[in-house]
XYZ file of C-alpha atoms in Angstrom:
548
model
C 80.096 93.597 84.104
C 81.733 93.638 87.562
C 80.225 97.008 88.443
C 76.752 96.059 87.191
C 76.833 92.910 89.309
C 78.039 94.905 92.284
C 75.225 97.464 91.892
C 72.603 94.693 91.722
C 73.980 93.256 94.971
C 73.928 96.747 96.473
C 70.291 97.204 95.487
C 69.398 93.841 97.025
C 71.207 94.749 100.244
C 69.353 98.067 100.537
C 65.977 96.445 99.843
C 66.702 93.747 102.408
C 67.640 96.379 104.955
C 64.300 98.139 104.487
C 62.403 94.878 104.947
C 64.303 93.777 108.054
C 63.626 95.272 111.432
C 67.060 95.669 112.950
C 67.713 96.929 116.455
C 69.738 100.180 116.555
C 73.366 100.076 117.735
C 73.962 99.532 121.467
C 70.263 98.533 121.927
C 70.318 94.832 121.136
C 68.232 92.172 122.825
C 69.274 88.672 123.690
C 67.339 87.267 120.738
C 69.036 89.718 118.392
C 72.412 88.712 119.759
C 71.662 85.036 119.265
C 70.501 85.641 115.706
C 73.665 87.587 114.949
C 75.846 84.840 116.349
C 74.052 82.284 114.204
C 74.705 84.384 111.085
C 78.334 85.036 111.929
C 77.553 88.730 112.489
C 78.055 91.177 115.289
C 75.028 92.098 117.353
C 75.539 95.847 117.379
C 75.867 96.421 113.635
C 73.160 96.400 111.013
C 74.760 93.972 108.590
C 72.553 92.396 105.957
C 74.935 89.794 104.568
C 77.041 87.461 106.655
C 80.813 87.823 106.716
C 81.137 84.735 104.548
C 78.769 86.142 101.931
C 80.587 89.468 101.899
C 83.937 87.717 101.511
C 82.596 85.605 98.603
C 81.369 88.802 96.938
C 84.814 90.364 97.405
C 86.568 87.225 96.166
C 84.481 86.983 92.991
C 85.033 90.658 92.282
C 88.791 90.477 92.829
C 89.251 87.326 90.737
C 87.489 89.048 87.842
C 89.602 92.105 88.630
C 92.810 90.042 88.349
C 91.749 88.581 84.993
C 91.074 92.049 83.623
C 94.510 93.359 84.635
C 96.590 92.629 81.524
C 99.041 95.524 81.456
C 102.528 96.307 82.737
C 102.790 98.752 85.636
C 105.969 98.439 87.678
C 108.983 96.129 87.137
C 108.964 94.972 90.772
C 105.753 93.024 90.164
C 107.759 90.583 88.054
C 111.419 91.125 88.844
C 111.242 91.234 92.670
C 108.521 88.623 93.163
C 107.694 86.253 90.294
C 111.182 86.116 88.771
C 112.675 85.203 92.141
C 109.934 82.640 92.790
C 110.551 81.083 89.377
C 114.266 80.857 90.131
C 113.542 79.129 93.437
C 111.081 76.632 91.946
C 112.404 75.812 88.485
C 116.084 76.571 88.950
C 116.385 79.345 86.373
C 115.441 83.005 86.372
C 117.192 86.345 86.660
C 118.089 87.688 90.087
C 118.613 91.458 90.046
C 121.394 93.236 91.925
C 119.150 93.659 95.019
C 119.300 89.914 95.629
C 123.067 89.911 95.298
C 123.398 92.673 97.899
C 120.826 91.156 100.244
C 118.353 94.036 100.498
C 115.270 91.900 99.756
C 113.655 89.210 101.887
C 112.631 85.884 100.368
C 109.435 85.826 102.435
C 107.253 87.415 99.740
C 108.577 85.483 96.682
C 108.201 82.199 98.565
C 104.411 82.602 98.456
C 104.536 82.434 94.675
C 107.241 79.770 94.714
C 104.764 77.511 96.535
C 102.176 78.307 93.865
C 104.655 77.479 91.095
C 105.598 74.256 92.864
C 101.946 73.240 92.996
C 101.428 74.131 89.334
C 104.544 72.250 88.267
C 103.559 69.159 90.258
C 100.154 69.044 88.531
C 101.631 70.021 85.132
C 99.532 73.171 85.075
C 102.438 75.457 84.167
C 101.012 76.419 80.765
C 101.730 79.864 79.251
C 98.261 81.173 80.138
C 98.305 79.934 83.737
C 101.869 81.120 84.315
C 100.604 84.534 83.318
C 97.350 84.532 85.303
C 97.773 82.267 88.350
C 99.992 84.605 90.450
C 97.521 87.476 90.109
C 94.621 85.168 90.912
C 96.454 84.169 94.105
C 96.976 87.845 94.930
C 93.253 88.428 94.288
C 92.515 85.982 97.117
C 94.692 88.062 99.439
C 93.060 91.260 98.132
C 89.593 89.923 98.944
C 90.586 89.782 102.623
C 91.671 93.423 102.449
C 88.182 94.263 101.162
C 86.486 92.188 103.853
C 88.550 93.612 106.692
C 88.126 97.162 105.430
C 84.381 96.499 105.603
C 84.767 95.196 109.151
C 86.997 98.125 110.103
C 84.301 100.516 108.853
C 81.696 98.654 110.913
C 83.948 98.957 113.928
C 84.629 102.683 113.593
C 81.278 103.754 112.157
C 78.447 101.321 111.280
C 77.331 98.855 108.609
C 75.749 101.597 106.500
C 79.119 103.349 106.170
C 80.809 99.970 105.660
C 78.692 99.218 102.586
C 79.589 102.567 101.061
C 83.251 101.986 101.928
C 83.184 98.683 100.084
C 81.616 100.451 97.105
C 84.468 102.987 97.120
C 87.051 100.214 97.446
C 85.609 98.404 94.424
C 85.188 101.454 92.200
C 88.408 103.380 92.868
C 90.507 103.110 89.707
C 93.925 102.774 91.335
C 92.827 100.095 93.776
C 91.376 98.111 90.866
C 94.541 98.671 88.852
C 97.038 97.758 91.556
C 95.676 95.574 94.380
C 95.674 92.270 92.407
C 99.197 92.786 91.081
C 101.994 90.731 92.623
C 103.753 93.775 94.058
C 104.991 93.504 97.617
C 103.076 96.753 98.256
C 99.805 94.998 97.398
C 100.366 92.341 100.062
C 101.584 95.048 102.457
C 98.234 96.810 101.939
C 96.326 93.637 102.802
C 98.339 93.101 105.988
C 97.964 96.760 106.973
C 94.156 96.711 106.739
C 93.838 93.372 108.556
C 96.316 94.414 111.243
C 94.582 97.757 111.833
C 91.260 95.995 112.291
C 92.578 93.647 114.985
C 94.522 96.435 116.699
C 91.586 98.839 116.858
C 89.048 96.148 117.710
C 91.212 95.295 120.720
C 91.382 98.957 121.713
C 87.602 99.292 121.410
C 86.731 95.812 122.652
C 84.312 97.172 125.280
C 82.238 98.804 122.571
C 82.186 96.437 119.625
C 83.924 93.388 118.153
C 84.990 91.699 121.387
C 87.278 89.280 119.526
C 90.048 91.815 118.879
C 93.609 90.769 119.607
C 96.504 93.223 119.795
C 99.012 90.364 119.823
C 97.599 89.085 116.532
C 97.651 92.634 115.188
C 101.315 93.023 116.139
C 102.169 89.678 114.547
C 100.522 90.833 111.308
C 102.308 94.185 111.587
C 105.635 92.390 112.063
C 104.973 90.304 108.935
C 104.243 93.482 106.985
C 107.555 94.948 108.160
C 109.338 91.712 107.286
C 108.200 91.740 103.665
C 108.524 95.528 103.363
C 110.645 97.238 106.064
C 109.153 100.656 105.278
C 105.845 99.342 106.633
C 107.350 100.227 110.007
C 106.417 103.841 109.187
C 102.743 102.930 109.530
C 103.085 100.794 112.633
C 105.374 103.231 114.427
C 102.540 105.773 114.330
C 99.967 103.227 115.536
C 102.243 102.065 118.346
C 103.045 105.590 119.537
C 99.344 106.520 119.615
C 98.590 103.367 121.600
C 101.406 104.102 124.039
C 100.164 107.647 124.521
C 96.598 106.494 125.195
C 97.403 103.332 127.133
C 98.311 102.692 130.750
C 100.441 99.512 130.830
C 103.230 100.899 128.666
C 106.040 98.713 129.995
C 103.926 95.576 129.669
C 103.021 96.571 126.116
C 106.658 97.086 125.120
C 108.398 94.232 126.952
C 105.704 91.527 126.888
C 104.177 92.184 123.468
C 106.180 94.358 121.065
C 109.671 92.993 121.723
C 108.822 89.236 121.944
C 106.600 89.261 118.831
C 109.030 91.451 116.912
C 111.986 89.224 117.774
C 110.005 86.088 116.891
C 109.128 87.307 113.386
C 112.555 88.882 112.864
C 114.265 85.655 113.922
C 112.122 83.590 111.562
C 112.758 85.852 108.561
C 116.491 86.013 109.314
C 116.681 82.215 109.410
C 114.690 82.015 106.182
C 116.941 84.522 104.420
C 120.059 82.813 105.831
C 118.845 79.543 104.353
C 117.936 81.074 100.969
C 120.986 83.349 100.600
C 123.391 80.728 101.923
C 124.989 83.181 104.329
C 123.979 85.415 107.240
C 122.110 88.393 105.780
C 120.264 91.019 107.807
C 117.833 92.292 105.169
C 116.118 95.113 107.146
C 119.459 96.795 107.890
C 120.669 96.438 104.284
C 117.350 97.806 103.031
C 117.504 100.839 105.317
C 121.151 101.502 104.467
C 120.420 101.624 100.751
C 117.064 103.427 100.713
C 117.358 105.789 103.689
C 120.975 106.288 104.760
C 122.580 106.376 101.302
C 119.559 107.571 99.233
C 120.145 104.695 96.827
C 116.578 104.921 95.583
C 117.394 108.313 94.053
C 119.242 106.406 91.320
C 115.817 105.618 89.816
C 114.653 109.230 89.763
C 113.536 111.878 92.243
C 110.476 114.064 92.754
C 109.900 117.308 94.688
C 109.091 116.917 98.384
C 105.398 117.823 97.899
C 104.761 115.277 95.127
C 102.620 112.910 97.214
C 100.392 115.773 98.382
C 100.205 117.712 95.128
C 100.192 114.904 92.549
C 100.727 111.306 93.669
C 97.995 110.734 96.224
C 95.380 112.968 94.513
C 95.862 110.935 91.320
C 95.351 107.694 93.260
C 92.160 108.996 94.890
C 91.124 110.759 91.681
C 87.462 111.845 91.897
C 87.144 110.332 95.381
C 89.377 113.128 96.707
C 86.608 115.650 97.602
C 84.491 112.916 99.191
C 87.468 111.737 101.226
C 88.280 115.244 102.491
C 84.639 115.885 103.397
C 84.476 112.518 105.162
C 87.601 113.281 107.204
C 86.287 116.621 108.452
C 82.733 115.402 109.075
C 83.740 112.204 110.875
C 86.433 113.959 112.926
C 88.365 110.680 112.992
C 91.726 112.358 113.455
C 93.589 109.185 114.409
C 93.305 107.521 110.978
C 93.510 110.781 109.033
C 96.639 111.537 111.063
C 98.046 108.163 110.010
C 97.492 109.047 106.334
C 99.187 112.433 106.768
C 102.055 110.824 108.720
C 102.749 108.215 106.027
C 102.594 110.767 103.208
C 104.808 113.137 105.186
C 107.525 110.595 106.001
C 107.645 109.267 102.434
C 107.887 112.859 101.210
C 111.300 113.108 102.878
C 112.675 110.512 100.454
C 113.758 111.740 97.031
C 112.525 108.701 95.083
C 108.720 108.514 95.095
C 106.214 106.114 93.572
C 102.444 105.722 93.718
C 102.647 102.197 95.105
C 104.659 103.218 98.174
C 101.596 104.841 99.776
C 99.074 102.233 98.614
C 98.602 100.825 102.183
C 96.835 104.009 103.375
C 94.604 104.398 100.296
C 91.854 102.139 101.797
C 91.670 104.477 104.806
C 90.984 107.441 102.529
C 88.348 105.393 100.705
C 86.746 104.649 104.074
C 86.431 108.408 104.613
C 84.814 108.631 101.182
C 82.390 105.905 102.264
C 81.496 107.926 105.361
C 80.841 110.992 103.200
C 78.592 109.048 100.822
C 76.725 107.424 103.727
C 75.926 110.817 105.232
C 74.864 112.121 101.827
C 72.549 109.123 101.482
C 71.062 109.758 104.939
C 70.474 113.396 104.057
C 68.738 112.455 100.811
C 66.494 109.991 102.671
C 65.400 112.724 105.108
C 64.724 115.161 102.288
C 62.752 112.542 100.381
C 60.535 111.872 103.407
C 59.828 115.582 103.847
C 59.057 116.313 100.206
C 56.846 114.718 97.598
C 58.433 112.146 95.331
C 60.418 113.592 92.458
C 61.680 112.114 89.223
C 64.927 114.037 89.510
C 67.910 111.915 90.621
C 69.042 112.428 94.182
C 72.448 113.818 95.113
C 73.533 110.314 96.125
C 72.579 108.896 92.743
C 74.425 111.699 90.976
C 77.496 111.057 93.148
C 77.412 107.330 92.319
C 77.085 108.014 88.598
C 79.893 110.568 88.771
C 82.277 108.211 90.589
C 81.519 105.266 88.313
C 81.722 107.360 85.133
C 85.122 108.784 86.101
C 86.761 105.736 87.710
C 85.545 102.687 85.776
C 86.749 103.855 82.316
C 90.076 104.862 83.874
C 90.436 101.491 85.615
C 89.617 99.529 82.454
C 91.876 101.628 80.238
C 94.859 101.324 82.574
C 94.236 97.603 83.158
C 93.466 96.544 79.582
C 95.164 99.053 77.276
C 97.960 101.230 78.677
C 101.403 99.529 78.560
C 99.976 96.211 77.446
C 102.568 95.442 74.766
C 105.197 94.272 77.260
C 102.900 91.560 78.604
C 101.535 90.501 75.195
C 105.005 90.226 73.664
C 106.265 87.846 76.351
C 103.060 85.813 76.195
C 103.567 85.434 72.441
C 107.200 84.383 72.914
C 106.217 81.878 75.608
C 103.863 80.112 73.195
C 106.474 80.202 70.428
C 109.124 78.825 72.797
C 106.779 76.016 73.813
C 106.642 75.023 70.133
C 110.444 75.181 69.851
C 110.498 78.258 67.599
C 112.612 80.446 69.898
C 116.325 79.764 70.465
C 117.471 82.947 72.225
C 116.131 86.429 72.956
C 117.764 89.862 73.255
C 115.768 92.739 74.776
C 116.926 96.023 73.216
C 114.963 98.289 75.490
C 115.372 100.037 78.857
C 116.045 97.369 81.462
C 113.143 95.613 83.161
C 110.625 96.858 80.573
C 108.988 93.440 80.233
C 108.426 90.296 82.300
C 111.214 87.728 81.928
C 111.736 84.014 82.637
C 108.752 83.832 84.995
C 106.489 84.619 82.030
C 108.470 82.925 79.237
C 108.867 79.748 81.337
C 111.486 78.218 79.027
C 115.157 77.828 79.902
C 116.517 79.658 76.875
C 119.453 82.083 76.636
C 118.055 85.595 77.168
C 119.715 88.945 77.774
C 118.527 92.330 79.012
C 120.470 95.580 79.181
C 121.994 95.952 82.629
C 121.047 98.946 84.773
C 122.515 98.040 88.168
C 123.567 101.068 90.243
C 127.265 101.857 89.960
C 129.583 103.236 92.610
C 130.943 105.557 89.922
C 128.264 108.217 89.454
C 129.629 109.341 86.094
C 129.557 105.845 84.610
C 126.594 105.104 82.321
C 124.999 101.658 82.555
C 124.102 99.601 79.469
C 120.520 100.817 79.420
C 121.571 104.491 79.455
C 124.250 103.933 76.796
C 121.682 102.268 74.571
C 119.210 105.118 75.000
C 121.949 107.675 74.288
C 123.319 106.021 71.112
C 121.237 102.998 70.150
C 122.868 102.430 66.732
C 126.432 102.585 68.019
C 125.648 100.448 71.057
C 123.879 97.685 69.054
C 126.604 97.723 66.349
C 129.249 97.031 68.976
C 127.080 94.360 70.577
C 126.560 92.520 67.283
C 130.317 92.556 66.609
C 131.224 91.071 69.969
C 128.487 88.447 70.527
C 126.401 85.853 68.766
C 123.190 87.058 67.190
C 119.963 85.945 68.934
C 117.049 84.305 67.174
C 114.638 86.990 68.455
C 114.904 90.673 69.299
C 112.379 92.659 71.364
C 112.362 96.457 71.244
C 110.107 99.492 71.447
C 108.997 101.284 68.306
C 110.758 104.465 69.488
C 114.139 102.664 69.215
C 113.147 100.544 66.218
C 113.009 103.663 64.007
C 116.740 104.207 64.570
C 117.715 100.537 64.296
C 115.585 99.371 61.362
C 118.366 99.690 58.773
C 120.975 98.050 61.019
C 118.668 95.138 61.811
C 117.885 94.648 58.131
C 121.598 94.479 57.323
C 121.910 91.587 59.806
C 118.981 89.671 58.235
C 116.434 90.500 60.949
C 112.812 90.986 59.973
C 109.706 91.981 61.901
C 107.403 89.102 62.852
C 105.022 90.641 65.388
C 103.989 94.061 66.662
C 101.945 94.719 69.808
C 100.300 97.981 70.796
C 101.797 99.380 74.002
C 100.795 102.955 74.843
C 99.038 106.038 73.520
C 101.258 108.466 75.427
C 104.744 108.436 76.905
C 105.394 107.484 80.508
C 109.059 108.068 81.373
C 110.716 108.444 77.995
C 109.703 108.902 74.366
C 106.379 107.548 73.197
C 106.687 103.762 73.273
C 103.696 103.201 71.009
C 104.309 99.520 70.363
C 106.564 96.570 71.177
C 108.122 94.950 68.122
C 109.566 91.443 67.807
C 112.212 90.720 65.158
C 113.605 87.329 64.184
C 116.663 86.344 62.188
C 116.059 84.776 58.807
């Protein structure tokens, strides 16, 4: 439905462009300029819709996008954002070991804490809204990433390329799957795109977009680094390129970079001091753990080439050839260099994840948009030279190919794969609201489901701990459970009170079914989870047991 609506809008935009007589770039008249100003457009780009109309289109698309995302992707979406926000707002929620060691800033969770406060004040904190509202809020942020990517494409290329870039941004499966999630990387992506637009529009202010502001760009960049210190990898590259090209280097460093950086750093330090209750320097703690001590390796490592050989190609998927062609045809080495720089620096780290390099994915999709725009121009020339043909053009075949390969993937990953974790907690939240749940024990690898932020009931709950240990040979609770589930659960039942509800994956349920039956537990609900394994054995379904 979203894609069909998008294609109808695209068709209308192309038809409108043919009907309108628009002055070519850099050849505008005073009347054209006045008309553009009245529409909220820029006089040297051939935009058909106003910025407001484009943003509304992006907003509608992303809200629908957020409602269609109903699966579990990465624990940080819940445990490092929503769980913390729920703890701040409602006074209960689980804070992971990162918050005890001070390696996370409260700046990002506070956005959702404000949302929860608003919902609680209006008594809108129902199970369904607690599940959907945070992603709807993130969809609003994501719509600005779409808008500013469109504007960035207009700035670097033209409106024709910008329309194709927006098409790529909407259709790419990983962007659809990830950008409306409440991951800090999703907000980092939004800030990166917006910041790059203002930075480059300042650099090219004599050509186009005279409203660019490098100070605003640096403020946005500083915010991105505050919520995610590794965002400094991106902005270090941008800053070095600007220093190399610029003239007033000392002015840039001492009158812009340092004052703005200290302002944002001071604000976030005060905020974290207030929230933690003691002086905590989050960026330093974050760097110590992830870079200097390789703490992230505790969660798994990949070979150095993973981002180049697997990670980033999977994210781009069938857009990969179009992106590579666009890079070489556009010869925009500055932004392609930024992509290579980010992938290269992250490749040094042992622990790798798709979401870490999400902020540069829109830039690759912009290159894909350039490639499709040039293909469209070529088809138009060929069509004018030859008689009309019923055969589809190369552009039409490319569109069908990209939609046919990305849309099913996006819908499957958003609606089907790893859905059981979300559905199980949603079921428990409704049962808890009716007073049918007294306590819950999660017998599964730690952080496999949402927690209090989704249950939204102050009940006793327990997960298996998997905090990093200073003793490398010591197994955490999650690993001990996966190694010997029967022995581990037998000891647990002997030494603690039995919960009213148990949540576990089918892969572990097969080993524990007899033990659970001996303690008067019976299955009450089963939710499909996955068709294939992700990290461990096939976790085909999530099962809920209750004591009789």
